[in-house]
Amino acid sequence: MQGEGPSLGRRCAFARLGGCNLSCRWCDTPYTWDWTGRSDTGIAYDPKKELRAIPYTEVRDHLVGYDVPLVVVSGGEPLSQQTSLYPLVRDLRGSVHDVEIETNGTIAPDPRLAELVRFNVSPKLAHSGDPKNRRIVGNALAAFTEVPGTAFKFVCRTEADLDEVGALVEQYGLHSVWVMPEGRNQAALDRSFARLRDPVIARGWNLTTRLHITMWGDRRGV
């Protein structure tokens, strides 16, 4: 199931890519990039165990075999590999799959890719721990606003985070804004959701939970 954003609850298959140009301390997939233990888990993952190169045709056939209408490409940061990603997406669209790409919004999309997918862009806020000049790239965000169907999804903890979101929305003309509570377990999600629910509605934005956490907790491979 897609657990977040506009397609929440849709049956899907995931393709998860390794490597990221950011280092969010609360990241829920640090095993895709954290080789030094910088995230909140404190675990230094081994890239030799976590990552492997697979021909895109093999990935394509595996995803098609799930027999679901939607494929979600996540990471890490998928657009770091968008040139290699294009033939996979092209073939999936040719087999009548919808494709979504989850991205942190720091890398402008290849126009060829933008014609085939919907982007779920998740700019990172100050609480991610990265400096603003790394996590907010204006020309990239501007490029995403020109792609039809793009959704902008922000991970928030408190009402104060919404002021930061509002400043980005105004500065870059972001549309289709979604706010998602941060949390790797149900208790943390519930706390954040309770704080955010009413202020998000008052601002006229969309609100999404993390359905996969409700269904399976903080498990890998689901």
PDB file of C-alpha atoms in Angstrom:
ATOM      1  CA  MET A   1       0.000   0.000   0.000  1.00  0.00           C
ATOM      2  CA  GLN A   2       1.103   3.561  -0.655  1.00  0.00           C
ATOM      3  CA  GLY A   3       1.128   4.872   2.903  1.00  0.00           C
ATOM      4  CA  GLU A   4       1.448   8.609   2.320  1.00  0.00           C
ATOM      5  CA  GLY A   5       0.183  11.532   0.301  1.00  0.00           C
ATOM      6  CA  PRO A   6      -2.417  11.826  -2.463  1.00  0.00           C
ATOM      7  CA  SER A   7      -2.392   8.096  -3.280  1.00  0.00           C
ATOM      8  CA  LEU A   8      -2.645   6.909   0.324  1.00  0.00           C
ATOM      9  CA  GLY A   9      -4.240   3.461   0.463  1.00  0.00           C
ATOM     10  CA  ARG A  10      -3.616   2.509  -3.186  1.00  0.00           C
ATOM     11  CA  ARG A  11      -2.202  -0.936  -3.924  1.00  0.00           C
ATOM     12  CA  CYS A  12       1.339  -0.544  -5.183  1.00  0.00           C
ATOM     13  CA  ALA A  13       4.821  -1.980  -5.465  1.00  0.00           C
ATOM     14  CA  PHE A  14       7.917  -0.132  -4.274  1.00  0.00           C
ATOM     15  CA  ALA A  15      11.310   0.244  -5.901  1.00  0.00           C
ATOM     16  CA  ARG A  16      13.753   1.586  -3.318  1.00  0.00           C
ATOM     17  CA  LEU A  17      17.015   3.131  -4.499  1.00  0.00           C
ATOM     18  CA  GLY A  18      20.131   3.644  -2.399  1.00  0.00           C
ATOM     19  CA  GLY A  19      22.095   6.817  -1.789  1.00  0.00           C
ATOM     20  CA  CYS A  20      20.955  10.270  -0.705  1.00  0.00           C
ATOM     21  CA  ASN A  21      22.360  13.793  -0.939  1.00  0.00           C
ATOM     22  CA  LEU A  22      20.808  14.726   2.434  1.00  0.00           C
ATOM     23  CA  SER A  23      21.183  13.266   5.919  1.00  0.00           C
ATOM     24  CA  CYS A  24      17.903  13.790   7.797  1.00  0.00           C
ATOM     25  CA  ARG A  25      18.465  12.720  11.371  1.00  0.00           C
ATOM     26  CA  TRP A  26      14.931  11.271  11.728  1.00  0.00           C
ATOM     27  CA  CYS A  27      15.043   9.436   8.370  1.00  0.00           C
ATOM     28  CA  ASP A  28      13.023   6.211   8.430  1.00  0.00           C
ATOM     29  CA  THR A  29      15.230   4.551   5.781  1.00  0.00           C
ATOM     30  CA  PRO A  30      18.778   5.325   6.989  1.00  0.00           C
ATOM     31  CA  TYR A  31      19.935   1.934   5.699  1.00  0.00           C
ATOM     32  CA  THR A  32      19.810   3.435   2.191  1.00  0.00           C
ATOM     33  CA  TRP A  33      22.500   6.074   2.854  1.00  0.00           C
ATOM     34  CA  ASP A  34      23.837   6.276   6.423  1.00  0.00           C
ATOM     35  CA  TRP A  35      27.237   4.602   6.399  1.00  0.00           C
ATOM     36  CA  THR A  36      28.585   6.579   9.393  1.00  0.00           C
ATOM     37  CA  GLY A  37      25.763   6.526  11.977  1.00  0.00           C
ATOM     38  CA  ARG A  38      24.656  10.160  11.588  1.00  0.00           C
ATOM     39  CA  SER A  39      20.907   9.488  11.842  1.00  0.00           C
ATOM     40  CA  ASP A  40      18.981   9.166  15.102  1.00  0.00           C
ATOM     41  CA  THR A  41      19.408   5.388  15.016  1.00  0.00           C
ATOM     42  CA  GLY A  42      23.158   5.781  15.523  1.00  0.00           C
ATOM     43  CA  ILE A  43      23.720   2.750  13.303  1.00  0.00           C
ATOM     44  CA  ALA A  44      26.424   2.806  10.635  1.00  0.00           C
ATOM     45  CA  TYR A  45      24.978   0.606   7.902  1.00  0.00           C
ATOM     46  CA  ASP A  46      27.192  -1.340   5.535  1.00  0.00           C
ATOM     47  CA  PRO A  47      26.634  -0.353   1.890  1.00  0.00           C
ATOM     48  CA  LYS A  48      28.054  -3.718   0.769  1.00  0.00           C
ATOM     49  CA  LYS A  49      25.155  -5.403   2.559  1.00  0.00           C
ATOM     50  CA  GLU A  50      22.444  -2.855   1.832  1.00  0.00           C
ATOM     51  CA  LEU A  51      23.035  -1.981  -1.830  1.00  0.00           C
ATOM     52  CA  ARG A  52      23.342  -4.016  -4.995  1.00  0.00           C
ATOM     53  CA  ALA A  53      23.288  -3.192  -8.674  1.00  0.00           C
ATOM     54  CA  ILE A  54      20.437  -4.842 -10.590  1.00  0.00           C
ATOM     55  CA  PRO A  55      19.728  -4.532 -14.330  1.00  0.00           C
ATOM     56  CA  TYR A  56      16.663  -2.369 -14.834  1.00  0.00           C
ATOM     57  CA  THR A  57      14.967  -5.095 -16.858  1.00  0.00           C
ATOM     58  CA  GLU A  58      15.162  -7.419 -13.868  1.00  0.00           C
ATOM     59  CA  VAL A  59      13.709  -4.730 -11.616  1.00  0.00           C
ATOM     60  CA  ARG A  60      10.963  -4.059 -14.165  1.00  0.00           C
ATOM     61  CA  ASP A  61       9.958  -7.712 -14.437  1.00  0.00           C
ATOM     62  CA  HIS A  62       9.915  -8.073 -10.659  1.00  0.00           C
ATOM     63  CA  LEU A  63       7.658  -5.025 -10.248  1.00  0.00           C
ATOM     64  CA  VAL A  64       5.305  -6.072 -13.033  1.00  0.00           C
ATOM     65  CA  GLY A  65       5.011  -9.465 -11.354  1.00  0.00           C
ATOM     66  CA  TYR A  66       3.256  -7.898  -8.369  1.00  0.00           C
ATOM     67  CA  ASP A  67       0.270  -7.209 -10.650  1.00  0.00           C
ATOM     68  CA  VAL A  68      -0.615  -3.884  -9.033  1.00  0.00           C
ATOM     69  CA  PRO A  69      -1.615  -0.651 -10.828  1.00  0.00           C
ATOM     70  CA  LEU A  70       0.910   1.680  -9.167  1.00  0.00           C
ATOM     71  CA  VAL A  71       4.705   1.625  -8.748  1.00  0.00           C
ATOM     72  CA  VAL A  72       6.333   4.008  -6.261  1.00  0.00           C
ATOM     73  CA  VAL A  73      10.044   4.773  -6.657  1.00  0.00           C
ATOM     74  CA  SER A  74      11.594   5.874  -3.393  1.00  0.00           C
ATOM     75  CA  GLY A  75      14.987   6.052  -1.708  1.00  0.00           C
ATOM     76  CA  GLY A  76      17.331   7.434  -0.687  1.00  0.00           C
ATOM     77  CA  GLU A  77      17.027  10.090  -3.347  1.00  0.00           C
ATOM     78  CA  PRO A  78      15.842   8.576  -6.648  1.00  0.00           C
ATOM     79  CA  LEU A  79      16.624  11.617  -8.790  1.00  0.00           C
ATOM     80  CA  SER A  80      20.319  11.169  -8.066  1.00  0.00           C
ATOM     81  CA  GLN A  81      19.937   8.246 -10.484  1.00  0.00           C
ATOM     82  CA  GLN A  82      17.291   9.658 -12.811  1.00  0.00           C
ATOM     83  CA  THR A  83      19.200   9.015 -16.038  1.00  0.00           C
ATOM     84  CA  SER A  84      19.381   5.311 -15.215  1.00  0.00           C
ATOM     85  CA  LEU A  85      15.825   5.407 -13.854  1.00  0.00           C
ATOM     86  CA  TYR A  86      14.255   6.673 -17.070  1.00  0.00           C
ATOM     87  CA  PRO A  87      14.174   3.356 -19.027  1.00  0.00           C
ATOM     88  CA  LEU A  88      12.562   1.578 -16.055  1.00  0.00           C
ATOM     89  CA  VAL A  89       9.843   4.212 -15.795  1.00  0.00           C
ATOM     90  CA  ARG A  90       9.349   4.249 -19.567  1.00  0.00           C
ATOM     91  CA  ASP A  91       8.786   0.487 -19.625  1.00  0.00           C
ATOM     92  CA  LEU A  92       6.463   0.565 -16.619  1.00  0.00           C
ATOM     93  CA  ARG A  93       4.322   3.248 -18.218  1.00  0.00           C
ATOM     94  CA  GLY A  94       4.271   1.157 -21.377  1.00  0.00           C
ATOM     95  CA  SER A  95       2.794  -1.708 -19.356  1.00  0.00           C
ATOM     96  CA  VAL A  96       0.022   0.621 -18.124  1.00  0.00           C
ATOM     97  CA  HIS A  97       1.384   1.288 -14.653  1.00  0.00           C
ATOM     98  CA  ASP A  98       1.041   4.600 -12.869  1.00  0.00           C
ATOM     99  CA  VAL A  99       4.403   5.680 -11.463  1.00  0.00           C
ATOM    100  CA  GLU A 100       5.145   8.017  -8.556  1.00  0.00           C
ATOM    101  CA  ILE A 101       8.593   9.195  -7.522  1.00  0.00           C
ATOM    102  CA  GLU A 102       9.313  10.302  -3.972  1.00  0.00           C
ATOM    103  CA  THR A 103      11.998  13.012  -3.936  1.00  0.00           C
ATOM    104  CA  ASN A 104      13.444  15.556  -1.525  1.00  0.00           C
ATOM    105  CA  GLY A 105      13.136  18.282  -4.175  1.00  0.00           C
ATOM    106  CA  THR A 106      16.810  19.286  -4.364  1.00  0.00           C
ATOM    107  CA  ILE A 107      17.431  17.946  -7.897  1.00  0.00           C
ATOM    108  CA  ALA A 108      15.469  19.291 -10.856  1.00  0.00           C
ATOM    109  CA  PRO A 109      13.642  16.557 -12.783  1.00  0.00           C
ATOM    110  CA  ASP A 110      14.644  15.374 -16.247  1.00  0.00           C
ATOM    111  CA  PRO A 111      11.874  16.625 -18.593  1.00  0.00           C
ATOM    112  CA  ARG A 112      11.588  13.141 -20.127  1.00  0.00           C
ATOM    113  CA  LEU A 113      10.886  11.671 -16.711  1.00  0.00           C
ATOM    114  CA  ALA A 114       8.497  14.480 -15.802  1.00  0.00           C
ATOM    115  CA  GLU A 115       6.244  13.518 -18.702  1.00  0.00           C
ATOM    116  CA  LEU A 116       5.767  10.009 -17.312  1.00  0.00           C
ATOM    117  CA  VAL A 117       5.372  10.248 -13.535  1.00  0.00           C
ATOM    118  CA  ARG A 118       3.838  12.120 -10.654  1.00  0.00           C
ATOM    119  CA  PHE A 119       6.338  13.592  -8.223  1.00  0.00           C
ATOM    120  CA  ASN A 120       5.765  13.605  -4.473  1.00  0.00           C
ATOM    121  CA  VAL A 121       8.224  16.318  -3.461  1.00  0.00           C
ATOM    122  CA  SER A 122       9.198  16.453   0.208  1.00  0.00           C
ATOM    123  CA  PRO A 123      11.348  19.537   0.970  1.00  0.00           C
ATOM    124  CA  LYS A 124      13.050  19.118   4.325  1.00  0.00           C
ATOM    125  CA  LEU A 125      12.563  21.537   7.214  1.00  0.00           C
ATOM    126  CA  ALA A 126      15.095  22.771   9.768  1.00  0.00           C
ATOM    127  CA  HIS A 127      14.394  19.887  12.156  1.00  0.00           C
ATOM    128  CA  SER A 128      15.923  17.496   9.608  1.00  0.00           C
ATOM    129  CA  GLY A 129      19.343  18.697  10.752  1.00  0.00           C
ATOM    130  CA  ASP A 130      20.724  19.654   7.340  1.00  0.00           C
ATOM    131  CA  PRO A 131      21.639  23.288   6.556  1.00  0.00           C
ATOM    132  CA  LYS A 132      19.112  25.203   4.482  1.00  0.00           C
ATOM    133  CA  ASN A 133      21.434  25.629   1.499  1.00  0.00           C
ATOM    134  CA  ARG A 134      21.560  21.832   1.140  1.00  0.00           C
ATOM    135  CA  ARG A 135      17.899  21.011   1.701  1.00  0.00           C
ATOM    136  CA  ILE A 136      16.185  23.902  -0.122  1.00  0.00           C
ATOM    137  CA  VAL A 137      17.206  24.401  -3.771  1.00  0.00           C
ATOM    138  CA  GLY A 138      15.089  27.125  -5.309  1.00  0.00           C
ATOM    139  CA  ASN A 139      15.582  26.335  -8.998  1.00  0.00           C
ATOM    140  CA  ALA A 140      14.705  22.691  -8.399  1.00  0.00           C
ATOM    141  CA  LEU A 141      11.524  23.558  -6.497  1.00  0.00           C
ATOM    142  CA  ALA A 142      10.559  25.995  -9.250  1.00  0.00           C
ATOM    143  CA  ALA A 143      10.983  23.233 -11.833  1.00  0.00           C
ATOM    144  CA  PHE A 144       8.662  20.927  -9.896  1.00  0.00           C
ATOM    145  CA  THR A 145       5.925  23.579  -9.738  1.00  0.00           C
ATOM    146  CA  GLU A 146       5.809  23.400 -13.547  1.00  0.00           C
ATOM    147  CA  VAL A 147       5.172  19.632 -13.609  1.00  0.00           C
ATOM    148  CA  PRO A 148       1.430  18.811 -13.653  1.00  0.00           C
ATOM    149  CA  GLY A 149       0.226  16.692 -10.758  1.00  0.00           C
ATOM    150  CA  THR A 150       3.177  17.355  -8.451  1.00  0.00           C
ATOM    151  CA  ALA A 151       2.367  17.229  -4.730  1.00  0.00           C
ATOM    152  CA  PHE A 152       4.508  18.904  -2.052  1.00  0.00           C
ATOM    153  CA  LYS A 153       4.644  16.879   1.159  1.00  0.00           C
ATOM    154  CA  PHE A 154       6.170  18.215   4.372  1.00  0.00           C
ATOM    155  CA  VAL A 155       7.166  16.162   7.408  1.00  0.00           C
ATOM    156  CA  CYS A 156       6.160  18.136  10.508  1.00  0.00           C
ATOM    157  CA  ARG A 157       6.252  17.673  14.258  1.00  0.00           C
ATOM    158  CA  THR A 158       4.709  20.811  15.739  1.00  0.00           C
ATOM    159  CA  GLU A 159       2.561  23.769  14.765  1.00  0.00           C
ATOM    160  CA  ALA A 160       5.729  25.902  14.605  1.00  0.00           C
ATOM    161  CA  ASP A 161       6.909  23.759  11.675  1.00  0.00           C
ATOM    162  CA  LEU A 162       3.842  24.912   9.741  1.00  0.00           C
ATOM    163  CA  ASP A 163       5.133  28.496   9.757  1.00  0.00           C
ATOM    164  CA  GLU A 164       8.274  27.239   8.023  1.00  0.00           C
ATOM    165  CA  VAL A 165       6.127  25.383   5.486  1.00  0.00           C
ATOM    166  CA  GLY A 166       4.055  28.508   4.899  1.00  0.00           C
ATOM    167  CA  ALA A 167       7.167  30.568   4.164  1.00  0.00           C
ATOM    168  CA  LEU A 168       8.324  28.037   1.555  1.00  0.00           C
ATOM    169  CA  VAL A 169       4.863  27.831  -0.012  1.00  0.00           C
ATOM    170  CA  GLU A 170       4.758  31.615  -0.377  1.00  0.00           C
ATOM    171  CA  GLN A 171       8.352  32.042  -1.568  1.00  0.00           C
ATOM    172  CA  TYR A 172       8.273  29.326  -4.238  1.00  0.00           C
ATOM    173  CA  GLY A 173       4.575  29.274  -5.177  1.00  0.00           C
ATOM    174  CA  LEU A 174       4.115  25.665  -4.087  1.00  0.00           C
ATOM    175  CA  HIS A 175       0.730  24.044  -4.682  1.00  0.00           C
ATOM    176  CA  SER A 176      -1.027  20.848  -3.620  1.00  0.00           C
ATOM    177  CA  VAL A 177       0.483  21.053  -0.137  1.00  0.00           C
ATOM    178  CA  TRP A 178       0.339  17.987   2.114  1.00  0.00           C
ATOM    179  CA  VAL A 179       1.459  17.833   5.754  1.00  0.00           C
ATOM    180  CA  MET A 180       2.506  14.515   7.260  1.00  0.00           C
ATOM    181  CA  PRO A 181       3.327  13.870  10.939  1.00  0.00           C
ATOM    182  CA  GLU A 182       6.849  12.648  11.682  1.00  0.00           C
ATOM    183  CA  GLY A 183       7.179   9.349  13.517  1.00  0.00           C
ATOM    184  CA  ARG A 184       8.540   5.840  13.140  1.00  0.00           C
ATOM    185  CA  ASN A 185       5.927   4.247  15.397  1.00  0.00           C
ATOM    186  CA  GLN A 186       2.208   4.690  15.986  1.00  0.00           C
ATOM    187  CA  ALA A 187       2.565   6.494  19.311  1.00  0.00           C
ATOM    188  CA  ALA A 188       4.843   9.149  17.817  1.00  0.00           C
ATOM    189  CA  LEU A 189       2.546   9.560  14.820  1.00  0.00           C
ATOM    190  CA  ASP A 190      -0.494   9.976  17.048  1.00  0.00           C
ATOM    191  CA  ARG A 191       1.222  12.699  19.095  1.00  0.00           C
ATOM    192  CA  SER A 192       2.302  14.662  16.022  1.00  0.00           C
ATOM    193  CA  PHE A 193      -1.040  14.176  14.294  1.00  0.00           C
ATOM    194  CA  ALA A 194      -2.965  15.523  17.284  1.00  0.00           C
ATOM    195  CA  ARG A 195      -0.804  18.681  17.333  1.00  0.00           C
ATOM    196  CA  LEU A 196      -1.028  19.276  13.588  1.00  0.00           C
ATOM    197  CA  ARG A 197      -4.583  18.299  12.684  1.00  0.00           C
ATOM    198  CA  ASP A 198      -6.534  21.475  13.401  1.00  0.00           C
ATOM    199  CA  PRO A 199      -3.828  24.006  12.360  1.00  0.00           C
ATOM    200  CA  VAL A 200      -3.361  22.250   9.010  1.00  0.00           C
ATOM    201  CA  ILE A 201      -7.096  22.303   8.311  1.00  0.00           C
ATOM    202  CA  ALA A 202      -7.219  25.978   9.277  1.00  0.00           C
ATOM    203  CA  ARG A 203      -4.491  26.780   6.723  1.00  0.00           C
ATOM    204  CA  GLY A 204      -6.378  25.009   3.942  1.00  0.00           C
ATOM    205  CA  TRP A 205      -3.719  22.372   3.316  1.00  0.00           C
ATOM    206  CA  ASN A 206      -4.059  18.612   2.940  1.00  0.00           C
ATOM    207  CA  LEU A 207      -3.242  16.196   5.748  1.00  0.00           C
ATOM    208  CA  THR A 208      -1.841  12.694   5.376  1.00  0.00           C
ATOM    209  CA  THR A 209      -0.959  10.057   7.910  1.00  0.00           C
ATOM    210  CA  ARG A 210       1.524   7.205   7.377  1.00  0.00           C
ATOM    211  CA  LEU A 211      -0.709   4.218   6.754  1.00  0.00           C
ATOM    212  CA  HIS A 212       2.133   1.706   6.531  1.00  0.00           C
ATOM    213  CA  ILE A 213       3.167   2.498  10.118  1.00  0.00           C
ATOM    214  CA  THR A 214      -0.397   1.888  11.282  1.00  0.00           C
ATOM    215  CA  MET A 215      -0.494  -1.412   9.382  1.00  0.00           C
ATOM    216  CA  TRP A 216       2.990  -2.820  10.033  1.00  0.00           C
ATOM    217  CA  GLY A 217       4.912  -0.578  12.393  1.00  0.00           C
ATOM    218  CA  ASP A 218       8.557   0.260  11.687  1.00  0.00           C
ATOM    219  CA  ARG A 219       9.235  -2.818   9.541  1.00  0.00           C
ATOM    220  CA  ARG A 220      11.371  -3.095   6.444  1.00  0.00           C
ATOM    221  CA  GLY A 221      10.245  -4.808   3.263  1.00  0.00           C
ATOM    222  CA  VAL A 222       6.495  -4.118   3.523  1.00  0.00           C
TER     223      VAL A 222
END
